[in-house]
Amino acid sequence: SRFFIRLPTGIRARSVPPRHLSTAPPPNQAAARKAAAAQAAKLFPSNYHNGLGPTMFAPCAKDLAARAAQLVSPGRRTRVLELACGTGILTKALAEALPAADIVALDLHRGMLELARQHVGDAGGGRVAYEVGDMQQLLLADETFDLVVCQFGVMFPPKKALVASEARRVLRPDGRFLFNTWNSIEQNPMAAAARDAYTPHTALLGDTVALFGLPFSLHDPTRVQALLLDGGFAIEALSHITLTGTLASARLAAAAFSSFLDAATLADLRDSHPDLVAGIRAALASNITAKIGPDGSPVPLSAWVHTAWKVGGHR
């Protein structure tokens, strides 16, 4: 599963505008800022995994893994590539649903991959390899996988056409590309509640708030199908799914959604607006509870599942 609000490669949210920031901080302040940013970055994978994993990603991973099992021949040794594997929520579900599959789990973030390795654990049975990589430029040989799978990651890279063409390149003839994308944010109330906690701070945070819509940017399935067709795939299936997660903890979900502010931005804000970060986190938890209910409440989830078929060989 891809980090829900991870920024695409090469893009960083605009931090607090320069007029709000002090210039040339003293050396001890700069060191403290650097340490705070490093700590925030270190906590990012676990905040994401614990705050959003059980609530939003685990139900969708179970659905996607079951669909993957229907696309492979039972008992046949299969090679599966998972793009943007995140902390391994889908990876583990795939390993359990495909006991005869060898899986390559790929992500840009080393910290995510390390947590994925821990999360999958013995369920991988020695069949899962973890690799750092960019789905827009796969360092993998042509026609070496039977199935490429991705959970909520295709919307993030800036060059989405390359994602489709690279997936097709590494697939064997008749291989499948199976992935999901979120429906609109309005159809996913927990994410909408989190967005609303940021909206009052748009003037200060600039593009950061606008980027909250990025995970939902492929909510129109016709746009996704156009990308697949342009990438040389045939459309095999499109399914709209409505699932139900369980709010594990509004506090942990708030910590995860606050990672929308990257580590450097958080460090800057603590200097210039020390109460803002705590206020946003409090608003996140409050909004989520108001919209969803107390911990343990059901969380409606709405997404699309796409299945594309590689017809013929590499082109």
mmCIF file of C-alpha atoms in Angstrom:
data_model
loop_
_atom_site.group_PDB
_atom_site.id
_atom_site.type_symbol
_atom_site.label_atom_id
_atom_site.label_comp_id
_atom_site.label_asym_id
_atom_site.label_seq_id
_atom_site.Cartn_x
_atom_site.Cartn_y
_atom_site.Cartn_z
ATOM 1 C CA SER A 1 0.000 0.000 0.000
ATOM 2 C CA ARG A 2 1.289 3.332 -0.899
ATOM 3 C CA PHE A 3 1.518 6.101 1.717
ATOM 4 C CA PHE A 4 -1.858 7.765 1.520
ATOM 5 C CA ILE A 5 -0.484 11.266 1.069
ATOM 6 C CA ARG A 6 3.053 10.670 -0.133
ATOM 7 C CA LEU A 7 4.239 13.275 -2.607
ATOM 8 C CA PRO A 8 5.335 12.125 -6.085
ATOM 9 C CA THR A 9 8.982 11.730 -6.944
ATOM 10 C CA GLY A 10 10.699 15.052 -7.391
ATOM 11 C CA ILE A 11 7.867 17.125 -5.902
ATOM 12 C CA ARG A 12 7.921 18.694 -2.458
ATOM 13 C CA ALA A 13 4.995 20.532 -1.010
ATOM 14 C CA ARG A 14 5.562 24.245 -0.669
ATOM 15 C CA SER A 15 6.605 24.854 2.878
ATOM 16 C CA VAL A 16 5.662 27.887 4.926
ATOM 17 C CA PRO A 17 6.176 30.941 2.681
ATOM 18 C CA PRO A 18 9.502 32.709 3.312
ATOM 19 C CA ARG A 19 7.870 35.789 4.826
ATOM 20 C CA HIS A 20 6.677 33.634 7.722
ATOM 21 C CA LEU A 21 10.068 32.133 8.476
ATOM 22 C CA SER A 22 13.046 33.553 10.274
ATOM 23 C CA THR A 23 16.214 33.550 8.188
ATOM 24 C CA ALA A 24 19.591 32.077 9.085
ATOM 25 C CA PRO A 25 18.631 30.360 12.367
ATOM 26 C CA PRO A 26 21.319 30.100 15.003
ATOM 27 C CA PRO A 27 23.476 26.961 14.748
ATOM 28 C CA ASN A 28 21.879 25.316 17.775
ATOM 29 C CA GLN A 29 18.399 26.044 16.395
ATOM 30 C CA ALA A 30 19.361 24.679 12.973
ATOM 31 C CA ALA A 31 20.675 21.501 14.609
ATOM 32 C CA ALA A 32 17.466 21.096 16.593
ATOM 33 C CA ARG A 33 15.420 21.600 13.435
ATOM 34 C CA LYS A 34 17.470 19.002 11.596
ATOM 35 C CA ALA A 35 17.058 16.525 14.454
ATOM 36 C CA ALA A 36 13.292 17.119 14.553
ATOM 37 C CA ALA A 37 13.012 16.589 10.806
ATOM 38 C CA ALA A 38 15.033 13.371 11.029
ATOM 39 C CA GLN A 39 12.825 12.077 13.846
ATOM 40 C CA ALA A 40 9.645 12.889 11.906
ATOM 41 C CA ALA A 41 11.003 11.084 8.849
ATOM 42 C CA LYS A 42 11.927 8.077 10.975
ATOM 43 C CA LEU A 43 8.410 7.864 12.433
ATOM 44 C CA PHE A 44 6.689 8.328 9.078
ATOM 45 C CA PRO A 45 6.432 4.625 8.056
ATOM 46 C CA SER A 46 5.119 3.454 11.429
ATOM 47 C CA ASN A 47 2.664 6.369 11.715
ATOM 48 C CA TYR A 48 1.294 5.505 8.291
ATOM 49 C CA HIS A 49 1.175 1.768 8.972
ATOM 50 C CA ASN A 50 -0.488 1.970 12.385
ATOM 51 C CA GLY A 51 -2.732 4.940 11.696
ATOM 52 C CA LEU A 52 -4.158 4.117 8.265
ATOM 53 C CA GLY A 53 -3.228 0.496 7.598
ATOM 54 C CA PRO A 54 -5.928 -1.336 9.564
ATOM 55 C CA THR A 55 -8.601 1.239 8.750
ATOM 56 C CA MET A 56 -8.178 2.044 5.057
ATOM 57 C CA PHE A 57 -5.675 -0.299 3.450
ATOM 58 C CA ALA A 58 -6.156 -3.752 4.959
ATOM 59 C CA PRO A 59 -9.758 -4.215 3.666
ATOM 60 C CA CYS A 60 -8.736 -3.150 0.165
ATOM 61 C CA ALA A 61 -5.627 -5.350 0.268
ATOM 62 C CA LYS A 62 -7.766 -8.390 1.114
ATOM 63 C CA ASP A 63 -10.012 -7.623 -1.856
ATOM 64 C CA LEU A 64 -7.096 -7.086 -4.270
ATOM 65 C CA ALA A 65 -5.268 -10.246 -3.152
ATOM 66 C CA ALA A 66 -8.411 -12.316 -3.693
ATOM 67 C CA ARG A 67 -8.704 -10.920 -7.220
ATOM 68 C CA ALA A 68 -5.026 -11.678 -7.843
ATOM 69 C CA ALA A 69 -5.616 -15.305 -6.844
ATOM 70 C CA GLN A 70 -8.321 -15.566 -9.506
ATOM 71 C CA LEU A 71 -5.888 -14.429 -12.197
ATOM 72 C CA VAL A 72 -3.243 -17.116 -11.683
ATOM 73 C CA SER A 73 -3.402 -20.856 -12.271
ATOM 74 C CA PRO A 74 -3.646 -22.779 -8.991
ATOM 75 C CA GLY A 75 -0.374 -24.463 -8.057
ATOM 76 C CA ARG A 76 1.522 -22.909 -10.960
ATOM 77 C CA ARG A 77 4.728 -21.106 -10.030
ATOM 78 C CA THR A 78 3.946 -17.453 -10.656
ATOM 79 C CA ARG A 79 6.071 -14.314 -10.584
ATOM 80 C CA VAL A 80 4.359 -11.236 -9.153
ATOM 81 C CA LEU A 81 5.625 -7.663 -9.051
ATOM 82 C CA GLU A 82 4.042 -5.334 -6.506
ATOM 83 C CA LEU A 83 4.560 -1.639 -7.205
ATOM 84 C CA ALA A 84 4.584 0.928 -4.372
ATOM 85 C CA CYS A 85 4.335 -1.786 -1.732
ATOM 86 C CA GLY A 86 4.578 0.643 1.184
ATOM 87 C CA THR A 87 4.678 -1.146 4.525
ATOM 88 C CA GLY A 88 3.681 -4.497 3.084
ATOM 89 C CA ILE A 89 -0.042 -4.631 3.836
ATOM 90 C CA LEU A 90 -0.877 -5.890 0.344
ATOM 91 C CA THR A 91 2.399 -7.823 0.162
ATOM 92 C CA LYS A 92 1.389 -9.996 3.093
ATOM 93 C CA ALA A 93 -2.100 -10.521 1.693
ATOM 94 C CA LEU A 94 -0.599 -11.565 -1.657
ATOM 95 C CA ALA A 95 1.851 -13.969 -0.022
ATOM 96 C CA GLU A 96 -1.022 -15.644 1.819
ATOM 97 C CA ALA A 97 -3.385 -15.723 -1.179
ATOM 98 C CA LEU A 98 -0.722 -16.906 -3.663
ATOM 99 C CA PRO A 99 1.228 -19.688 -1.924
ATOM 100 C CA ALA A 100 2.992 -20.691 -5.162
ATOM 101 C CA ALA A 101 4.058 -17.161 -6.139
ATOM 102 C CA ASP A 102 7.434 -15.484 -5.999
ATOM 103 C CA ILE A 103 6.876 -11.813 -5.196
ATOM 104 C CA VAL A 104 9.056 -8.776 -5.781
ATOM 105 C CA ALA A 105 7.861 -5.921 -3.551
ATOM 106 C CA LEU A 106 9.120 -2.545 -4.781
ATOM 107 C CA ASP A 107 8.979 0.929 -3.230
ATOM 108 C CA LEU A 108 10.936 4.182 -3.356
ATOM 109 C CA HIS A 109 11.147 4.505 0.431
ATOM 110 C CA ARG A 110 13.723 2.368 2.252
ATOM 111 C CA GLY A 111 12.011 2.869 5.597
ATOM 112 C CA MET A 112 8.742 1.585 4.161
ATOM 113 C CA LEU A 113 10.473 -1.475 2.738
ATOM 114 C CA GLU A 114 12.092 -2.291 6.066
ATOM 115 C CA LEU A 115 8.736 -2.120 7.822
ATOM 116 C CA ALA A 116 7.216 -4.219 5.016
ATOM 117 C CA ARG A 117 9.833 -6.904 5.637
ATOM 118 C CA GLN A 118 8.920 -6.939 9.329
ATOM 119 C CA HIS A 119 5.176 -6.916 8.680
ATOM 120 C CA VAL A 120 5.213 -9.761 6.158
ATOM 121 C CA GLY A 121 7.542 -11.852 8.315
ATOM 122 C CA ASP A 122 7.126 -15.596 8.031
ATOM 123 C CA ALA A 123 4.056 -15.191 5.797
ATOM 124 C CA GLY A 124 6.465 -14.551 2.950
ATOM 125 C CA GLY A 125 7.946 -18.012 3.303
ATOM 126 C CA GLY A 126 11.173 -16.843 1.703
ATOM 127 C CA ARG A 127 9.267 -16.020 -1.493
ATOM 128 C CA VAL A 128 9.293 -12.214 -1.169
ATOM 129 C CA ALA A 129 12.173 -10.028 -2.341
ATOM 130 C CA TYR A 130 12.216 -6.334 -1.370
ATOM 131 C CA GLU A 131 13.696 -3.782 -3.763
ATOM 132 C CA VAL A 132 14.041 -0.005 -3.837
ATOM 133 C CA GLY A 133 12.804 1.246 -7.183
ATOM 134 C CA ASP A 134 10.770 3.715 -9.223
ATOM 135 C CA MET A 135 7.706 2.379 -11.013
ATOM 136 C CA GLN A 136 8.320 4.902 -13.799
ATOM 137 C CA GLN A 137 11.696 3.293 -14.602
ATOM 138 C CA LEU A 138 11.853 -0.336 -13.535
ATOM 139 C CA LEU A 139 15.309 -1.877 -13.434
ATOM 140 C CA LEU A 140 13.816 -5.250 -14.302
ATOM 141 C CA ALA A 141 14.096 -7.439 -17.381
ATOM 142 C CA ASP A 142 11.443 -7.581 -20.085
ATOM 143 C CA GLU A 143 8.650 -10.156 -19.869
ATOM 144 C CA THR A 144 9.633 -11.667 -16.515
ATOM 145 C CA PHE A 145 6.381 -11.357 -14.501
ATOM 146 C CA ASP A 146 2.955 -12.937 -14.804
ATOM 147 C CA LEU A 147 1.176 -10.321 -12.729
ATOM 148 C CA VAL A 148 1.872 -6.701 -11.756
ATOM 149 C CA VAL A 149 -0.138 -5.435 -8.789
ATOM 150 C CA CYS A 150 -0.389 -2.042 -7.116
ATOM 151 C CA GLN A 151 -2.498 -0.766 -4.242
ATOM 152 C CA PHE A 152 -3.228 2.981 -4.352
ATOM 153 C CA GLY A 153 0.089 3.942 -5.908
ATOM 154 C CA VAL A 154 -0.529 4.645 -9.595
ATOM 155 C CA MET A 155 -1.853 8.160 -8.909
ATOM 156 C CA PHE A 156 1.387 9.455 -7.397
ATOM 157 C CA PRO A 157 4.086 9.403 -10.119
ATOM 158 C CA PRO A 158 4.079 12.510 -12.327
ATOM 159 C CA LYS A 159 4.624 10.429 -15.491
ATOM 160 C CA LYS A 160 1.740 8.009 -15.229
ATOM 161 C CA ALA A 161 2.050 6.921 -18.851
ATOM 162 C CA LEU A 162 5.463 5.477 -17.974
ATOM 163 C CA VAL A 163 3.914 3.414 -15.190
ATOM 164 C CA ALA A 164 1.619 1.708 -17.696
ATOM 165 C CA SER A 165 4.315 1.193 -20.316
ATOM 166 C CA GLU A 166 6.813 -0.148 -17.763
ATOM 167 C CA ALA A 167 4.239 -2.531 -16.304
ATOM 168 C CA ARG A 168 3.502 -3.830 -19.787
ATOM 169 C CA ARG A 169 7.197 -4.191 -20.593
ATOM 170 C CA VAL A 170 7.962 -6.454 -17.615
ATOM 171 C CA LEU A 171 4.829 -8.568 -18.088
ATOM 172 C CA ARG A 172 4.900 -11.794 -20.049
ATOM 173 C CA PRO A 173 2.443 -12.158 -22.932
ATOM 174 C CA ASP A 174 -1.097 -12.481 -21.544
ATOM 175 C CA GLY A 175 0.065 -11.093 -18.181
ATOM 176 C CA ARG A 176 -2.208 -8.879 -16.105
ATOM 177 C CA PHE A 177 -1.876 -5.473 -14.487
ATOM 178 C CA LEU A 178 -4.162 -5.347 -11.445
ATOM 179 C CA PHE A 179 -4.480 -2.221 -9.315
ATOM 180 C CA ASN A 180 -6.898 -0.039 -7.412
ATOM 181 C CA THR A 181 -7.490 3.719 -7.215
ATOM 182 C CA TRP A 182 -9.540 5.695 -4.744
ATOM 183 C CA ASN A 183 -12.914 7.059 -5.701
ATOM 184 C CA SER A 184 -13.422 10.782 -5.026
ATOM 185 C CA ILE A 185 -12.518 12.146 -1.604
ATOM 186 C CA GLU A 186 -16.191 12.979 -1.017
ATOM 187 C CA GLN A 187 -16.893 9.214 -1.188
ATOM 188 C CA ASN A 188 -14.218 8.511 1.444
ATOM 189 C CA PRO A 189 -15.388 10.384 4.540
ATOM 190 C CA MET A 190 -12.389 9.795 6.799
ATOM 191 C CA ALA A 191 -10.043 11.344 4.248
ATOM 192 C CA ALA A 192 -12.489 14.197 3.708
ATOM 193 C CA ALA A 193 -12.553 14.839 7.460
ATOM 194 C CA ALA A 194 -8.760 14.968 7.504
ATOM 195 C CA ARG A 195 -8.656 17.371 4.554
ATOM 196 C CA ASP A 196 -11.061 19.692 6.339
ATOM 197 C CA ALA A 197 -8.630 19.996 9.252
ATOM 198 C CA TYR A 198 -6.045 21.475 6.881
ATOM 199 C CA THR A 199 -8.342 23.752 4.867
ATOM 200 C CA PRO A 200 -8.372 26.693 7.353
ATOM 201 C CA HIS A 201 -4.580 26.901 7.008
ATOM 202 C CA THR A 202 -4.451 27.136 3.219
ATOM 203 C CA ALA A 203 -3.006 30.665 3.228
ATOM 204 C CA LEU A 204 -0.081 29.559 5.372
ATOM 205 C CA LEU A 205 0.576 26.105 3.933
ATOM 206 C CA GLY A 206 0.129 27.006 0.284
ATOM 207 C CA ASP A 207 0.261 24.079 -2.147
ATOM 208 C CA THR A 208 0.419 21.558 0.696
ATOM 209 C CA VAL A 209 -3.354 21.623 1.202
ATOM 210 C CA ALA A 210 -4.039 21.385 -2.547
ATOM 211 C CA LEU A 211 -1.867 18.275 -2.744
ATOM 212 C CA PHE A 212 -4.263 16.532 -0.382
ATOM 213 C CA GLY A 213 -6.357 15.750 -3.444
ATOM 214 C CA LEU A 214 -3.524 13.852 -5.135
ATOM 215 C CA PRO A 215 -4.430 10.385 -3.794
ATOM 216 C CA PHE A 216 -7.921 10.848 -5.288
ATOM 217 C CA SER A 217 -6.781 12.323 -8.591
ATOM 218 C CA LEU A 218 -7.594 9.153 -10.567
ATOM 219 C CA HIS A 219 -11.152 8.817 -9.291
ATOM 220 C CA ASP A 220 -12.456 8.987 -12.880
ATOM 221 C CA PRO A 221 -12.073 5.450 -14.283
ATOM 222 C CA THR A 222 -12.281 6.648 -17.891
ATOM 223 C CA ARG A 223 -9.039 8.563 -17.382
ATOM 224 C CA VAL A 224 -7.364 5.427 -16.026
ATOM 225 C CA GLN A 225 -8.618 3.346 -18.924
ATOM 226 C CA ALA A 226 -7.220 5.881 -21.378
ATOM 227 C CA LEU A 227 -3.806 5.585 -19.720
ATOM 228 C CA LEU A 228 -3.957 1.794 -19.979
ATOM 229 C CA LEU A 229 -5.026 1.792 -23.616
ATOM 230 C CA ASP A 230 -2.290 4.279 -24.503
ATOM 231 C CA GLY A 231 0.163 1.998 -22.694
ATOM 232 C CA GLY A 232 -0.730 -0.940 -24.918
ATOM 233 C CA PHE A 233 -3.090 -2.811 -22.598
ATOM 234 C CA ALA A 234 -6.537 -4.207 -23.267
ATOM 235 C CA ILE A 235 -9.143 -3.480 -20.593
ATOM 236 C CA GLU A 236 -10.263 -6.715 -19.005
ATOM 237 C CA ALA A 237 -12.366 -5.568 -16.069
ATOM 238 C CA LEU A 238 -13.420 -2.511 -14.074
ATOM 239 C CA SER A 239 -15.097 -2.839 -10.696
ATOM 240 C CA HIS A 240 -16.414 -0.245 -8.287
ATOM 241 C CA ILE A 241 -16.010 -1.481 -4.716
ATOM 242 C CA THR A 242 -17.484 -0.226 -1.462
ATOM 243 C CA LEU A 243 -15.837 -1.746 1.574
ATOM 244 C CA THR A 244 -15.896 -1.070 5.289
ATOM 245 C CA GLY A 245 -12.869 -0.530 7.456
ATOM 246 C CA THR A 246 -12.750 -0.115 11.211
ATOM 247 C CA LEU A 247 -11.409 3.012 12.893
ATOM 248 C CA ALA A 248 -8.599 1.561 14.977
ATOM 249 C CA SER A 249 -7.671 4.860 16.610
ATOM 250 C CA ALA A 250 -8.539 8.463 15.758
ATOM 251 C CA ARG A 251 -5.329 9.541 17.487
ATOM 252 C CA LEU A 252 -3.163 7.251 15.357
ATOM 253 C CA ALA A 253 -5.046 8.209 12.203
ATOM 254 C CA ALA A 254 -4.401 11.879 13.017
ATOM 255 C CA ALA A 255 -0.678 11.179 13.408
ATOM 256 C CA ALA A 256 -0.678 9.470 10.011
ATOM 257 C CA PHE A 257 -2.569 12.257 8.245
ATOM 258 C CA SER A 258 -0.280 14.864 9.786
ATOM 259 C CA SER A 259 2.529 13.262 7.790
ATOM 260 C CA PHE A 260 0.986 15.164 4.896
ATOM 261 C CA LEU A 261 3.388 17.864 6.073
ATOM 262 C CA ASP A 262 6.819 16.559 5.186
ATOM 263 C CA ALA A 263 9.518 16.427 7.843
ATOM 264 C CA ALA A 264 11.239 19.669 6.832
ATOM 265 C CA THR A 265 7.947 21.594 6.758
ATOM 266 C CA LEU A 266 7.058 20.303 10.210
ATOM 267 C CA ALA A 267 10.405 21.456 11.550
ATOM 268 C CA ASP A 268 9.909 24.941 10.048
ATOM 269 C CA LEU A 269 6.407 25.212 11.459
ATOM 270 C CA ARG A 270 7.542 24.289 14.959
ATOM 271 C CA ASP A 271 9.881 27.289 14.839
ATOM 272 C CA SER A 272 7.564 29.858 13.273
ATOM 273 C CA HIS A 273 4.132 28.665 14.433
ATOM 274 C CA PRO A 274 4.751 26.330 17.380
ATOM 275 C CA ASP A 275 1.064 25.810 18.168
ATOM 276 C CA LEU A 276 -0.027 25.086 14.599
ATOM 277 C CA VAL A 277 1.174 21.484 14.281
ATOM 278 C CA ALA A 278 -0.432 20.468 17.569
ATOM 279 C CA GLY A 279 -3.586 22.330 16.547
ATOM 280 C CA ILE A 280 -3.783 20.542 13.198
ATOM 281 C CA ARG A 281 -3.327 17.169 14.867
ATOM 282 C CA ALA A 282 -6.034 17.949 17.411
ATOM 283 C CA ALA A 283 -8.358 19.073 14.622
ATOM 284 C CA LEU A 284 -7.598 15.911 12.651
ATOM 285 C CA ALA A 285 -8.579 13.643 15.544
ATOM 286 C CA SER A 286 -11.641 15.757 16.338
ATOM 287 C CA ASN A 287 -12.834 15.857 12.727
ATOM 288 C CA ILE A 288 -12.361 12.123 12.262
ATOM 289 C CA THR A 289 -14.299 11.330 15.438
ATOM 290 C CA ALA A 290 -17.084 13.746 14.466
ATOM 291 C CA LYS A 291 -17.362 12.299 10.952
ATOM 292 C CA ILE A 292 -16.785 8.603 11.659
ATOM 293 C CA GLY A 293 -17.525 8.107 15.348
ATOM 294 C CA PRO A 294 -15.484 6.776 18.260
ATOM 295 C CA ASP A 295 -12.695 4.247 17.894
ATOM 296 C CA GLY A 296 -14.088 0.958 16.615
ATOM 297 C CA SER A 297 -16.640 2.638 14.326
ATOM 298 C CA PRO A 298 -17.068 1.496 10.712
ATOM 299 C CA VAL A 299 -15.282 3.523 8.013
ATOM 300 C CA PRO A 300 -16.860 3.563 4.530
ATOM 301 C CA LEU A 301 -14.338 3.091 1.716
ATOM 302 C CA SER A 302 -14.949 3.623 -1.993
ATOM 303 C CA ALA A 303 -12.521 2.681 -4.758
ATOM 304 C CA TRP A 304 -12.095 1.338 -8.282
ATOM 305 C CA VAL A 305 -10.324 -1.884 -9.230
ATOM 306 C CA HIS A 306 -8.748 -2.081 -12.683
ATOM 307 C CA THR A 307 -7.639 -5.223 -14.506
ATOM 308 C CA ALA A 308 -5.677 -4.823 -17.737
ATOM 309 C CA TRP A 309 -4.394 -7.522 -20.037
ATOM 310 C CA LYS A 310 -1.160 -7.550 -22.023
ATOM 311 C CA VAL A 311 -2.130 -8.785 -25.440
ATOM 312 C CA GLY A 312 0.821 -10.088 -27.412
ATOM 313 C CA GLY A 313 4.515 -9.563 -26.741
ATOM 314 C CA HIS A 314 6.678 -6.591 -25.904
ATOM 315 C CA ARG A 315 6.338 -3.700 -28.295
#
